[in-house]
Amino acid sequence: MSHNNENILEIEDLGVSFDGFKAVDGFNFYLARNHIHVIIGPNGAGKTTVLDLICGKTNATSGSIKFHGKEMRGKREYRIVRAGIGRKFQNPSIYENLTVFENLELSHPTGRGVLGCLLFRRTAEILNQCNSVAEQIGLSDRLDTEAGILSHGQKQWLEIGMLLMQNPEVIMLDEPVAGMSVRERTATAELIRRIAKNRSVIVIEHDMEFVREIADRVTVMHLGKILSEGSMDKVSQDPKVIDVYIGH
Ligand code: ADP
Ligand code: MG
Protein backbone atom coordinates (compact mmCIF):
# COMPACT_ATOMS: atom_id res chain seq x y z
CA MET A 1 0.00 0.00 0.00
CA SER A 2 1.39 3.38 -1.00
CA HIS A 3 1.92 6.44 1.14
CA ASN A 4 1.37 9.73 -0.59
CA ASN A 5 0.00 13.21 -0.16
CA GLU A 6 -3.38 12.10 -1.40
CA ASN A 7 -3.88 10.19 1.85
CA ILE A 8 -5.37 12.45 4.47
CA LEU A 9 -5.29 9.73 7.12
CA GLU A 10 -2.62 7.03 7.41
CA ILE A 11 -3.17 4.36 10.01
CA GLU A 12 -0.47 1.74 10.56
CA ASP A 13 -0.28 -1.33 12.76
CA LEU A 14 -3.14 -0.05 14.91
CA GLY A 15 -4.15 -2.34 17.73
CA VAL A 16 -6.02 -2.48 21.01
CA SER A 17 -6.39 -5.24 23.58
CA PHE A 18 -9.13 -5.48 26.15
CA ASP A 19 -7.89 -7.75 28.95
CA GLY A 20 -5.66 -9.58 26.52
CA PHE A 21 -8.35 -9.86 23.83
CA LYS A 22 -7.17 -8.19 20.63
CA ALA A 23 -10.27 -6.38 19.33
CA VAL A 24 -8.18 -4.65 16.63
CA ASP A 25 -4.86 -6.08 15.52
CA GLY A 26 -2.30 -4.86 12.96
CA PHE A 27 -4.80 -2.59 11.26
CA ASN A 28 -3.50 -0.58 8.28
CA PHE A 29 -5.77 1.94 6.65
CA TYR A 30 -5.14 4.74 4.15
CA LEU A 31 -7.91 7.25 3.61
CA ALA A 32 -7.69 9.17 0.35
CA ARG A 33 -8.87 12.75 -0.01
CA ASN A 34 -12.52 13.03 -1.11
CA HIS A 35 -12.96 9.28 -0.94
CA ILE A 36 -15.76 7.27 0.61
CA HIS A 37 -14.02 4.36 2.32
CA VAL A 38 -16.36 1.71 3.70
CA ILE A 39 -15.46 -0.78 6.43
CA ILE A 40 -17.50 -3.98 6.38
CA GLY A 41 -17.32 -7.22 8.31
CA PRO A 42 -19.37 -9.49 10.56
CA ASN A 43 -20.57 -8.39 14.01
CA GLY A 44 -17.72 -8.19 16.49
CA ALA A 45 -15.09 -7.78 13.73
CA GLY A 46 -13.77 -4.61 15.39
CA LYS A 47 -15.27 -1.98 13.06
CA THR A 48 -16.74 0.31 15.72
CA THR A 49 -13.58 -0.08 17.80
CA VAL A 50 -11.54 1.26 14.86
CA LEU A 51 -13.66 4.43 14.89
CA ASP A 52 -13.32 4.62 18.71
CA LEU A 53 -9.52 4.50 18.26
CA ILE A 54 -9.46 7.15 15.52
CA CYS A 55 -11.64 9.60 17.46
CA GLY A 56 -9.73 9.07 20.71
CA LYS A 57 -12.60 7.50 22.65
CA THR A 58 -10.44 4.39 23.14
CA ASN A 59 -6.67 4.46 23.53
CA ALA A 60 -4.70 2.25 21.16
CA THR A 61 -2.16 -0.18 22.58
CA SER A 62 -0.06 -0.08 19.40
CA GLY A 63 0.37 1.68 16.09
CA SER A 64 -0.06 5.16 14.72
CA ILE A 65 -2.86 7.33 13.38
CA LYS A 66 -1.49 10.13 11.23
CA PHE A 67 -3.74 12.94 10.06
CA HIS A 68 -1.98 15.21 7.54
CA GLY A 69 1.18 13.48 8.70
CA LYS A 70 0.60 14.47 12.34
CA GLU A 71 0.30 11.83 15.04
CA MET A 72 -3.20 11.76 16.56
CA ARG A 73 -2.76 8.69 18.73
CA GLY A 74 -2.94 9.65 22.40
CA LYS A 75 -4.62 13.00 21.76
CA ARG A 76 -7.79 13.90 23.65
CA GLU A 77 -11.13 13.52 21.86
CA TYR A 78 -11.88 17.25 21.66
CA ARG A 79 -8.47 17.90 20.08
CA ILE A 80 -9.11 15.30 17.41
CA VAL A 81 -12.49 16.89 16.66
CA ARG A 82 -10.84 20.31 16.46
CA ALA A 83 -8.15 18.96 14.14
CA GLY A 84 -10.97 18.07 11.71
CA ILE A 85 -12.13 14.52 12.38
CA GLY A 86 -15.85 14.26 13.17
CA ARG A 87 -17.70 11.13 14.20
CA LYS A 88 -21.37 10.26 14.22
CA PHE A 89 -22.44 7.62 16.72
CA GLN A 90 -25.09 5.00 16.08
CA ASN A 91 -27.83 6.72 18.12
CA PRO A 92 -28.75 10.29 17.19
CA SER A 93 -27.95 12.89 19.84
CA ILE A 94 -30.06 15.74 18.52
CA TYR A 95 -32.07 18.11 20.72
CA GLU A 96 -35.62 16.91 20.12
CA ASN A 97 -37.33 20.03 21.52
CA LEU A 98 -35.31 22.44 19.36
CA THR A 99 -35.88 23.15 15.68
CA VAL A 100 -33.70 21.84 12.88
CA PHE A 101 -32.24 25.34 12.49
CA GLU A 102 -31.46 25.63 16.21
CA ASN A 103 -29.81 22.20 16.26
CA LEU A 104 -27.56 23.27 13.38
CA GLU A 105 -26.89 26.71 14.84
CA LEU A 106 -25.70 25.40 18.20
CA SER A 107 -23.33 23.00 16.44
CA HIS A 108 -21.39 25.86 14.87
CA PRO A 109 -17.91 25.89 16.45
CA THR A 110 -18.17 29.53 17.53
CA GLY A 111 -21.37 28.74 19.38
CA ARG A 112 -24.17 31.24 19.69
CA GLY A 113 -24.55 34.42 21.66
CA VAL A 114 -21.27 35.89 20.46
CA LEU A 115 -21.01 39.36 22.00
CA GLY A 116 -19.62 42.65 20.73
CA CYS A 117 -19.38 44.26 17.34
CA LEU A 118 -18.87 40.92 15.59
CA LEU A 119 -22.35 39.82 16.59
CA PHE A 120 -24.11 40.76 13.37
CA ARG A 121 -21.44 39.44 11.03
CA ARG A 122 -21.07 36.19 12.93
CA THR A 123 -24.80 35.67 12.95
CA ALA A 124 -25.01 36.19 9.20
CA GLU A 125 -22.16 33.77 8.67
CA ILE A 126 -23.78 31.16 10.90
CA LEU A 127 -27.11 31.67 9.15
CA ASN A 128 -25.48 31.09 5.76
CA GLN A 129 -23.80 27.97 6.99
CA CYS A 130 -27.02 26.60 8.52
CA ASN A 131 -28.77 27.13 5.19
CA SER A 132 -25.98 25.55 3.21
CA VAL A 133 -25.79 22.52 5.51
CA ALA A 134 -29.60 22.16 5.54
CA GLU A 135 -29.45 21.99 1.76
CA GLN A 136 -26.76 19.31 1.81
CA ILE A 137 -28.78 17.15 4.20
CA GLY A 138 -32.06 17.71 2.37
CA LEU A 139 -33.79 19.53 5.25
CA SER A 140 -34.05 23.05 3.79
CA ASP A 141 -37.83 22.97 4.04
CA ARG A 142 -37.72 21.69 7.63
CA LEU A 143 -35.64 24.42 9.28
CA ASP A 144 -38.46 25.48 11.61
CA THR A 145 -39.59 21.93 12.39
CA GLU A 146 -39.02 20.61 15.88
CA ALA A 147 -36.40 17.89 15.58
CA GLY A 148 -38.46 15.49 17.71
CA ILE A 149 -41.12 15.09 15.02
CA LEU A 150 -38.71 14.32 12.17
CA SER A 151 -38.69 10.82 10.71
CA HIS A 152 -35.97 8.41 11.83
CA GLY A 153 -34.03 9.05 8.62
CA GLN A 154 -34.35 12.83 8.88
CA LYS A 155 -32.99 12.70 12.44
CA GLN A 156 -29.94 10.80 11.19
CA TRP A 157 -29.42 13.40 8.44
CA LEU A 158 -29.77 16.22 10.97
CA GLU A 159 -27.03 14.68 13.05
CA ILE A 160 -24.80 14.44 10.00
CA GLY A 161 -25.64 18.12 9.43
CA MET A 162 -24.59 18.95 12.99
CA LEU A 163 -21.21 17.37 12.21
CA LEU A 164 -20.98 19.31 8.92
CA MET A 165 -21.44 22.60 10.80
CA GLN A 166 -17.89 22.09 12.08
CA ASN A 167 -16.69 21.54 8.52
CA PRO A 168 -14.53 18.49 9.32
CA GLU A 169 -12.15 17.10 6.70
CA VAL A 170 -12.97 13.56 7.77
CA ILE A 171 -16.42 12.32 8.75
CA MET A 172 -16.97 8.88 10.25
CA LEU A 173 -20.43 7.32 10.11
CA ASP A 174 -21.27 4.12 11.99
CA GLU A 175 -24.12 2.23 10.29
CA PRO A 176 -25.85 5.37 8.97
CA VAL A 177 -28.73 3.56 7.25
CA ALA A 178 -29.67 1.16 10.06
CA GLY A 179 -33.46 1.20 10.49
CA MET A 180 -34.05 3.34 7.40
CA SER A 181 -36.64 2.78 4.69
CA VAL A 182 -35.49 1.97 1.15
CA ARG A 183 -36.23 5.52 0.07
CA GLU A 184 -34.26 6.95 3.00
CA ARG A 185 -31.33 4.67 2.15
CA THR A 186 -31.21 5.97 -1.40
CA ALA A 187 -31.36 9.54 -0.14
CA THR A 188 -28.59 8.80 2.37
CA ALA A 189 -26.35 7.37 -0.37
CA GLU A 190 -26.86 10.60 -2.34
CA LEU A 191 -26.22 12.67 0.79
CA ILE A 192 -22.94 10.86 1.51
CA ARG A 193 -21.77 11.29 -2.07
CA ARG A 194 -22.64 14.99 -1.87
CA ILE A 195 -20.70 15.60 1.36
CA ALA A 196 -17.70 13.58 0.09
CA LYS A 197 -17.16 16.09 -2.73
CA ASN A 198 -15.01 18.18 -0.40
CA ARG A 199 -14.13 15.83 2.44
CA SER A 200 -13.30 12.19 3.11
CA VAL A 201 -15.86 9.86 4.64
CA ILE A 202 -15.39 6.59 6.52
CA VAL A 203 -18.59 4.54 6.66
CA ILE A 204 -19.27 1.32 8.54
CA GLU A 205 -22.11 -0.58 6.93
CA HIS A 206 -23.67 -4.02 6.60
CA ASP A 207 -25.98 -3.45 3.66
CA MET A 208 -23.96 -4.64 0.67
CA GLU A 209 -26.20 -2.96 -1.89
CA PHE A 210 -25.72 0.33 -0.08
CA VAL A 211 -21.96 -0.24 0.12
CA ARG A 212 -21.81 -0.89 -3.61
CA GLU A 213 -23.64 2.40 -4.23
CA ILE A 214 -21.26 4.60 -2.25
CA ALA A 215 -17.85 2.95 -1.79
CA ASP A 216 -14.71 4.20 -3.53
CA ARG A 217 -12.79 1.65 -1.50
CA VAL A 218 -13.74 -1.17 0.86
CA THR A 219 -11.86 -2.67 3.81
CA VAL A 220 -13.19 -5.99 5.08
CA MET A 221 -12.51 -6.79 8.75
CA HIS A 222 -12.74 -10.13 10.49
CA LEU A 223 -11.69 -10.96 14.07
CA GLY A 224 -9.94 -7.61 14.51
CA LYS A 225 -7.83 -7.96 11.37
CA ILE A 226 -8.07 -6.90 7.74
CA LEU A 227 -9.35 -9.75 5.61
CA SER A 228 -9.41 -7.98 2.26
CA GLU A 229 -9.18 -4.52 0.76
CA GLY A 230 -9.85 -2.84 -2.55
CA SER A 231 -12.72 -1.93 -4.82
CA MET A 232 -16.16 -3.38 -4.04
CA ASP A 233 -15.83 -5.61 -7.13
CA LYS A 234 -12.47 -6.90 -5.96
CA VAL A 235 -13.41 -7.65 -2.34
CA SER A 236 -16.78 -9.16 -3.21
CA GLN A 237 -14.99 -11.71 -5.43
CA ASP A 238 -12.34 -12.48 -2.81
CA PRO A 239 -12.81 -16.13 -1.70
CA LYS A 240 -11.81 -15.18 1.89
CA VAL A 241 -14.62 -12.62 1.99
CA ILE A 242 -17.14 -15.01 0.44
CA ASP A 243 -16.15 -17.60 3.08
CA VAL A 244 -16.73 -15.23 5.98
CA TYR A 245 -20.07 -13.95 4.67
CA ILE A 246 -21.43 -17.35 3.76
CA GLY A 247 -20.14 -18.71 7.07
CA HIS A 248 -22.33 -16.15 8.89
P1 ADP B 1 -18.19 -4.40 15.27
O1 ADP B 1 -18.45 -2.93 15.31
O2 ADP B 1 -17.37 -4.84 14.10
O3 ADP B 1 -19.45 -5.21 15.37
P2 ADP B 1 -16.85 -3.91 17.81
O4 ADP B 1 -15.74 -3.04 17.40
O5 ADP B 1 -18.02 -3.25 18.45
O6 ADP B 1 -17.32 -4.80 16.56
O7 ADP B 1 -16.32 -5.01 18.81
C1 ADP B 1 -15.21 -5.85 18.53
C2 ADP B 1 -14.94 -6.72 19.71
O8 ADP B 1 -14.33 -5.96 20.76
C3 ADP B 1 -16.18 -7.36 20.31
O9 ADP B 1 -15.86 -8.66 20.72
C4 ADP B 1 -16.46 -6.47 21.51
O10 ADP B 1 -17.12 -7.18 22.51
C5 ADP B 1 -15.07 -6.05 21.95
N1 ADP B 1 -15.04 -4.74 22.60
C6 ADP B 1 -15.31 -3.54 22.00
N2 ADP B 1 -15.13 -2.52 22.86
C7 ADP B 1 -14.75 -3.09 24.04
C8 ADP B 1 -14.42 -2.55 25.34
N3 ADP B 1 -14.43 -1.23 25.57
N4 ADP B 1 -14.07 -3.44 26.31
C9 ADP B 1 -14.03 -4.76 26.06
N5 ADP B 1 -14.33 -5.32 24.87
C10 ADP B 1 -14.68 -4.50 23.88
MG1 MG C 1 -20.25 -1.81 15.38
Coordinates of C-alpha atoms and ligand atoms in Angstrom, one line a residue:
M1 CA 0.0 0.0 0.0
S2 CA 1.4 3.4 -1.0
H3 CA 1.9 6.4 1.1
N4 CA 1.4 9.7 -0.6
N5 CA 0.0 13.2 -0.2
E6 CA -3.4 12.1 -1.4
N7 CA -3.9 10.2 1.9
I8 CA -5.4 12.5 4.5
L9 CA -5.3 9.7 7.1
E10 CA -2.6 7.0 7.4
I11 CA -3.2 4.4 10.0
E12 CA -0.5 1.7 10.6
D13 CA -0.3 -1.3 12.8
L14 CA -3.1 -0.1 14.9
G15 CA -4.1 -2.3 17.7
V16 CA -6.0 -2.5 21.0
S17 CA -6.4 -5.2 23.6
F18 CA -9.1 -5.5 26.1
D19 CA -7.9 -7.7 29.0
G20 CA -5.7 -9.6 26.5
F21 CA -8.3 -9.9 23.8
K22 CA -7.2 -8.2 20.6
A23 CA -10.3 -6.4 19.3
V24 CA -8.2 -4.6 16.6
D25 CA -4.9 -6.1 15.5
G26 CA -2.3 -4.9 13.0
F27 CA -4.8 -2.6 11.3
N28 CA -3.5 -0.6 8.3
F29 CA -5.8 1.9 6.6
Y30 CA -5.1 4.7 4.1
L31 CA -7.9 7.2 3.6
A32 CA -7.7 9.2 0.3
R33 CA -8.9 12.7 0.0
N34 CA -12.5 13.0 -1.1
H35 CA -13.0 9.3 -0.9
I36 CA -15.8 7.3 0.6
H37 CA -14.0 4.4 2.3
V38 CA -16.4 1.7 3.7
I39 CA -15.5 -0.8 6.4
I40 CA -17.5 -4.0 6.4
G41 CA -17.3 -7.2 8.3
P42 CA -19.4 -9.5 10.6
N43 CA -20.6 -8.4 14.0
G44 CA -17.7 -8.2 16.5
A45 CA -15.1 -7.8 13.7
G46 CA -13.8 -4.6 15.4
K47 CA -15.3 -2.0 13.1
T48 CA -16.7 0.3 15.7
T49 CA -13.6 -0.1 17.8
V50 CA -11.5 1.3 14.9
L51 CA -13.7 4.4 14.9
D52 CA -13.3 4.6 18.7
L53 CA -9.5 4.5 18.3
I54 CA -9.5 7.1 15.5
C55 CA -11.6 9.6 17.5
G56 CA -9.7 9.1 20.7
K57 CA -12.6 7.5 22.6
T58 CA -10.4 4.4 23.1
N59 CA -6.7 4.5 23.5
A60 CA -4.7 2.3 21.2
T61 CA -2.2 -0.2 22.6
S62 CA -0.1 -0.1 19.4
G63 CA 0.4 1.7 16.1
S64 CA -0.1 5.2 14.7
I65 CA -2.9 7.3 13.4
K66 CA -1.5 10.1 11.2
F67 CA -3.7 12.9 10.1
H68 CA -2.0 15.2 7.5
G69 CA 1.2 13.5 8.7
K70 CA 0.6 14.5 12.3
E71 CA 0.3 11.8 15.0
M72 CA -3.2 11.8 16.6
R73 CA -2.8 8.7 18.7
G74 CA -2.9 9.7 22.4
K75 CA -4.6 13.0 21.8
R76 CA -7.8 13.9 23.6
E77 CA -11.1 13.5 21.9
Y78 CA -11.9 17.3 21.7
R79 CA -8.5 17.9 20.1
I80 CA -9.1 15.3 17.4
V81 CA -12.5 16.9 16.7
R82 CA -10.8 20.3 16.5
A83 CA -8.2 19.0 14.1
G84 CA -11.0 18.1 11.7
I85 CA -12.1 14.5 12.4
G86 CA -15.8 14.3 13.2
R87 CA -17.7 11.1 14.2
K88 CA -21.4 10.3 14.2
F89 CA -22.4 7.6 16.7
Q90 CA -25.1 5.0 16.1
N91 CA -27.8 6.7 18.1
P92 CA -28.7 10.3 17.2
S93 CA -28.0 12.9 19.8
I94 CA -30.1 15.7 18.5
Y95 CA -32.1 18.1 20.7
E96 CA -35.6 16.9 20.1
N97 CA -37.3 20.0 21.5
L98 CA -35.3 22.4 19.4
T99 CA -35.9 23.2 15.7
V100 CA -33.7 21.8 12.9
F101 CA -32.2 25.3 12.5
E102 CA -31.5 25.6 16.2
N103 CA -29.8 22.2 16.3
L104 CA -27.6 23.3 13.4
E105 CA -26.9 26.7 14.8
L106 CA -25.7 25.4 18.2
S107 CA -23.3 23.0 16.4
H108 CA -21.4 25.9 14.9
P109 CA -17.9 25.9 16.5
T110 CA -18.2 29.5 17.5
G111 CA -21.4 28.7 19.4
R112 CA -24.2 31.2 19.7
G113 CA -24.6 34.4 21.7
V114 CA -21.3 35.9 20.5
L115 CA -21.0 39.4 22.0
G116 CA -19.6 42.6 20.7
C117 CA -19.4 44.3 17.3
L118 CA -18.9 40.9 15.6
L119 CA -22.4 39.8 16.6
F120 CA -24.1 40.8 13.4
R121 CA -21.4 39.4 11.0
R122 CA -21.1 36.2 12.9
T123 CA -24.8 35.7 13.0
A124 CA -25.0 36.2 9.2
E125 CA -22.2 33.8 8.7
I126 CA -23.8 31.2 10.9
L127 CA -27.1 31.7 9.2
N128 CA -25.5 31.1 5.8
Q129 CA -23.8 28.0 7.0
C130 CA -27.0 26.6 8.5
N131 CA -28.8 27.1 5.2
S132 CA -26.0 25.5 3.2
V133 CA -25.8 22.5 5.5
A134 CA -29.6 22.2 5.5
E135 CA -29.5 22.0 1.8
Q136 CA -26.8 19.3 1.8
I137 CA -28.8 17.1 4.2
G138 CA -32.1 17.7 2.4
L139 CA -33.8 19.5 5.2
S140 CA -34.0 23.0 3.8
D141 CA -37.8 23.0 4.0
R142 CA -37.7 21.7 7.6
L143 CA -35.6 24.4 9.3
D144 CA -38.5 25.5 11.6
T145 CA -39.6 21.9 12.4
E146 CA -39.0 20.6 15.9
A147 CA -36.4 17.9 15.6
G148 CA -38.5 15.5 17.7
I149 CA -41.1 15.1 15.0
L150 CA -38.7 14.3 12.2
S151 CA -38.7 10.8 10.7
H152 CA -36.0 8.4 11.8
G153 CA -34.0 9.0 8.6
Q154 CA -34.3 12.8 8.9
K155 CA -33.0 12.7 12.4
Q156 CA -29.9 10.8 11.2
W157 CA -29.4 13.4 8.4
L158 CA -29.8 16.2 11.0
E159 CA -27.0 14.7 13.1
I160 CA -24.8 14.4 10.0
G161 CA -25.6 18.1 9.4
M162 CA -24.6 19.0 13.0
L163 CA -21.2 17.4 12.2
L164 CA -21.0 19.3 8.9
M165 CA -21.4 22.6 10.8
Q166 CA -17.9 22.1 12.1
N167 CA -16.7 21.5 8.5
P168 CA -14.5 18.5 9.3
E169 CA -12.1 17.1 6.7
V170 CA -13.0 13.6 7.8
I171 CA -16.4 12.3 8.8
M172 CA -17.0 8.9 10.3
L173 CA -20.4 7.3 10.1
D174 CA -21.3 4.1 12.0
E175 CA -24.1 2.2 10.3
P176 CA -25.9 5.4 9.0
V177 CA -28.7 3.6 7.2
A178 CA -29.7 1.2 10.1
G179 CA -33.5 1.2 10.5
M180 CA -34.1 3.3 7.4
S181 CA -36.6 2.8 4.7
V182 CA -35.5 2.0 1.2
R183 CA -36.2 5.5 0.1
E184 CA -34.3 7.0 3.0
R185 CA -31.3 4.7 2.2
T186 CA -31.2 6.0 -1.4
A187 CA -31.4 9.5 -0.1
T188 CA -28.6 8.8 2.4
A189 CA -26.3 7.4 -0.4
E190 CA -26.9 10.6 -2.3
L191 CA -26.2 12.7 0.8
I192 CA -22.9 10.9 1.5
R193 CA -21.8 11.3 -2.1
R194 CA -22.6 15.0 -1.9
I195 CA -20.7 15.6 1.4
A196 CA -17.7 13.6 0.1
K197 CA -17.2 16.1 -2.7
N198 CA -15.0 18.2 -0.4
R199 CA -14.1 15.8 2.4
S200 CA -13.3 12.2 3.1
V201 CA -15.9 9.9 4.6
I202 CA -15.4 6.6 6.5
V203 CA -18.6 4.5 6.7
I204 CA -19.3 1.3 8.5
E205 CA -22.1 -0.6 6.9
H206 CA -23.7 -4.0 6.6
D207 CA -26.0 -3.5 3.7
M208 CA -24.0 -4.6 0.7
E209 CA -26.2 -3.0 -1.9
F210 CA -25.7 0.3 -0.1
V211 CA -22.0 -0.2 0.1
R212 CA -21.8 -0.9 -3.6
E213 CA -23.6 2.4 -4.2
I214 CA -21.3 4.6 -2.2
A215 CA -17.9 3.0 -1.8
D216 CA -14.7 4.2 -3.5
R217 CA -12.8 1.7 -1.5
V218 CA -13.7 -1.2 0.9
T219 CA -11.9 -2.7 3.8
V220 CA -13.2 -6.0 5.1
M221 CA -12.5 -6.8 8.8
H222 CA -12.7 -10.1 10.5
L223 CA -11.7 -11.0 14.1
G224 CA -9.9 -7.6 14.5
K225 CA -7.8 -8.0 11.4
I226 CA -8.1 -6.9 7.7
L227 CA -9.3 -9.8 5.6
S228 CA -9.4 -8.0 2.3
E229 CA -9.2 -4.5 0.8
G230 CA -9.8 -2.8 -2.6
S231 CA -12.7 -1.9 -4.8
M232 CA -16.2 -3.4 -4.0
D233 CA -15.8 -5.6 -7.1
K234 CA -12.5 -6.9 -6.0
V235 CA -13.4 -7.7 -2.3
S236 CA -16.8 -9.2 -3.2
Q237 CA -15.0 -11.7 -5.4
D238 CA -12.3 -12.5 -2.8
P239 CA -12.8 -16.1 -1.7
K240 CA -11.8 -15.2 1.9
V241 CA -14.6 -12.6 2.0
I242 CA -17.1 -15.0 0.4
D243 CA -16.2 -17.6 3.1
V244 CA -16.7 -15.2 6.0
Y245 CA -20.1 -14.0 4.7
I246 CA -21.4 -17.4 3.8
G247 CA -20.1 -18.7 7.1
H248 CA -22.3 -16.2 8.9
Ligands
ADP1 P1 -18.2 -4.4 15.3 O1 -18.4 -2.9 15.3 O2 -17.4 -4.8 14.1 O3 -19.5 -5.2 15.4 P2 -16.9 -3.9 17.8 O4 -15.7 -3.0 17.4 O5 -18.0 -3.3 18.4 O6 -17.3 -4.8 16.6 O7 -16.3 -5.0 18.8 C1 -15.2 -5.9 18.5 C2 -14.9 -6.7 19.7 O8 -14.3 -6.0 20.8 C3 -16.2 -7.4 20.3 O9 -15.9 -8.7 20.7 C4 -16.5 -6.5 21.5 O10 -17.1 -7.2 22.5 C5 -15.1 -6.0 21.9 N1 -15.0 -4.7 22.6 C6 -15.3 -3.5 22.0 N2 -15.1 -2.5 22.9 C7 -14.7 -3.1 24.0 C8 -14.4 -2.6 25.3 N3 -14.4 -1.2 25.6 N4 -14.1 -3.4 26.3 C9 -14.0 -4.8 26.1 N5 -14.3 -5.3 24.9 C10 -14.7 -4.5 23.9
MG2 MG -20.2 -1.8 15.4

